[in-house]
Amino acid sequence: MIGTPADCAAFMSTAEGSAVLDGEEVDADARQAEAIEVRSGVGNPLTGTDGSFTAHGCGLWVQLPALEAGEHTLKIRGRSGGFSVGVDYTLTVDAA
């Protein structure tokens, strides 16, 4: 989520989620109201105009380990208040 520090505090107070890579849960890191710069182009869905602004970002984030060549599955589930997300990915890693 992006917003004000107060928006992030409210969002993170009920945030919960999981990420499962190849059947194994990946630990999530909670990010609390970190300042970010958003750069946008004309017609973007966030502001509708080009330019940049500073906001605060927050959420549950995971960092995946290096994946071996082959096919992998990643399942992400999360929610906070009225927001929810659920995605399933099939990742294919080519041999180097």
PDB file of C-alpha atoms in Angstrom, residues 15-66:
ATOM      1  CA  ALA A  15      -2.217  -7.132   7.751  1.00  0.00           C
ATOM      2  CA  GLU A  16      -1.636 -10.862   7.466  1.00  0.00           C
ATOM      3  CA  GLY A  17      -0.469 -13.066   4.662  1.00  0.00           C
ATOM      4  CA  SER A  18       1.679 -15.881   3.401  1.00  0.00           C
ATOM      5  CA  ALA A  19       3.871 -16.904   0.505  1.00  0.00           C
ATOM      6  CA  VAL A  20       4.488 -20.566  -0.319  1.00  0.00           C
ATOM      7  CA  LEU A  21       7.249 -21.544  -2.740  1.00  0.00           C
ATOM      8  CA  ASP A  22       7.222 -25.152  -3.924  1.00  0.00           C
ATOM      9  CA  GLY A  23       5.186 -26.167  -0.868  1.00  0.00           C
ATOM     10  CA  GLU A  24       7.466 -24.398   1.650  1.00  0.00           C
ATOM     11  CA  GLU A  25       6.430 -21.193   3.433  1.00  0.00           C
ATOM     12  CA  VAL A  26       8.680 -18.186   2.827  1.00  0.00           C
ATOM     13  CA  ASP A  27       9.081 -15.804   5.787  1.00  0.00           C
ATOM     14  CA  ALA A  28       7.584 -12.362   5.215  1.00  0.00           C
ATOM     15  CA  ASP A  29       9.044  -9.045   6.356  1.00  0.00           C
ATOM     16  CA  ALA A  30       6.668  -6.320   7.528  1.00  0.00           C
ATOM     17  CA  ARG A  31       7.536  -2.926   6.059  1.00  0.00           C
ATOM     18  CA  GLN A  32       6.162   0.016   8.023  1.00  0.00           C
ATOM     19  CA  ALA A  33       5.681   3.418   6.338  1.00  0.00           C
ATOM     20  CA  GLU A  34       8.942   3.640   4.400  1.00  0.00           C
ATOM     21  CA  ALA A  35       9.333   6.849   2.365  1.00  0.00           C
ATOM     22  CA  ILE A  36       9.251   6.143  -1.381  1.00  0.00           C
ATOM     23  CA  GLU A  37       9.361   8.311  -4.485  1.00  0.00           C
ATOM     24  CA  VAL A  38       6.725   7.513  -7.089  1.00  0.00           C
ATOM     25  CA  ARG A  39       7.539   8.491 -10.686  1.00  0.00           C
ATOM     26  CA  SER A  40       4.781   8.348 -13.239  1.00  0.00           C
ATOM     27  CA  GLY A  41       3.992   8.943 -16.899  1.00  0.00           C
ATOM     28  CA  VAL A  42       1.032  10.634 -18.567  1.00  0.00           C
ATOM     29  CA  GLY A  43      -2.134   8.551 -18.318  1.00  0.00           C
ATOM     30  CA  ASN A  44      -0.940   6.316 -15.476  1.00  0.00           C
ATOM     31  CA  PRO A  45      -3.750   4.923 -13.293  1.00  0.00           C
ATOM     32  CA  LEU A  46      -2.397   6.376 -10.025  1.00  0.00           C
ATOM     33  CA  THR A  47      -2.279  10.112 -10.802  1.00  0.00           C
ATOM     34  CA  GLY A  48      -3.284  10.448 -14.467  1.00  0.00           C
ATOM     35  CA  THR A  49      -0.341  12.798 -15.082  1.00  0.00           C
ATOM     36  CA  ASP A  50       3.408  12.594 -15.363  1.00  0.00           C
ATOM     37  CA  GLY A  51       5.771  13.664 -12.594  1.00  0.00           C
ATOM     38  CA  SER A  52       6.805  12.400  -9.209  1.00  0.00           C
ATOM     39  CA  PHE A  53       5.746  12.601  -5.582  1.00  0.00           C
ATOM     40  CA  THR A  54       6.820  11.206  -2.240  1.00  0.00           C
ATOM     41  CA  ALA A  55       4.552   8.855  -0.306  1.00  0.00           C
ATOM     42  CA  HIS A  56       4.948   6.079   2.231  1.00  0.00           C
ATOM     43  CA  GLY A  57       4.881   2.392   1.342  1.00  0.00           C
ATOM     44  CA  CYS A  58       4.004  -0.475   3.626  1.00  0.00           C
ATOM     45  CA  GLY A  59       3.098  -4.120   3.426  1.00  0.00           C
ATOM     46  CA  LEU A  60       4.262  -7.672   3.825  1.00  0.00           C
ATOM     47  CA  TRP A  61       7.152  -8.528   1.506  1.00  0.00           C
ATOM     48  CA  VAL A  62       9.068 -11.697   0.745  1.00  0.00           C
ATOM     49  CA  GLN A  63      12.444 -12.221  -0.860  1.00  0.00           C
ATOM     50  CA  LEU A  64      12.743 -15.480  -2.734  1.00  0.00           C
ATOM     51  CA  PRO A  65      15.910 -17.548  -2.589  1.00  0.00           C
ATOM     52  CA  ALA A  66      17.809 -18.211  -5.822  1.00  0.00           C
TER      53      ALA A  66
END
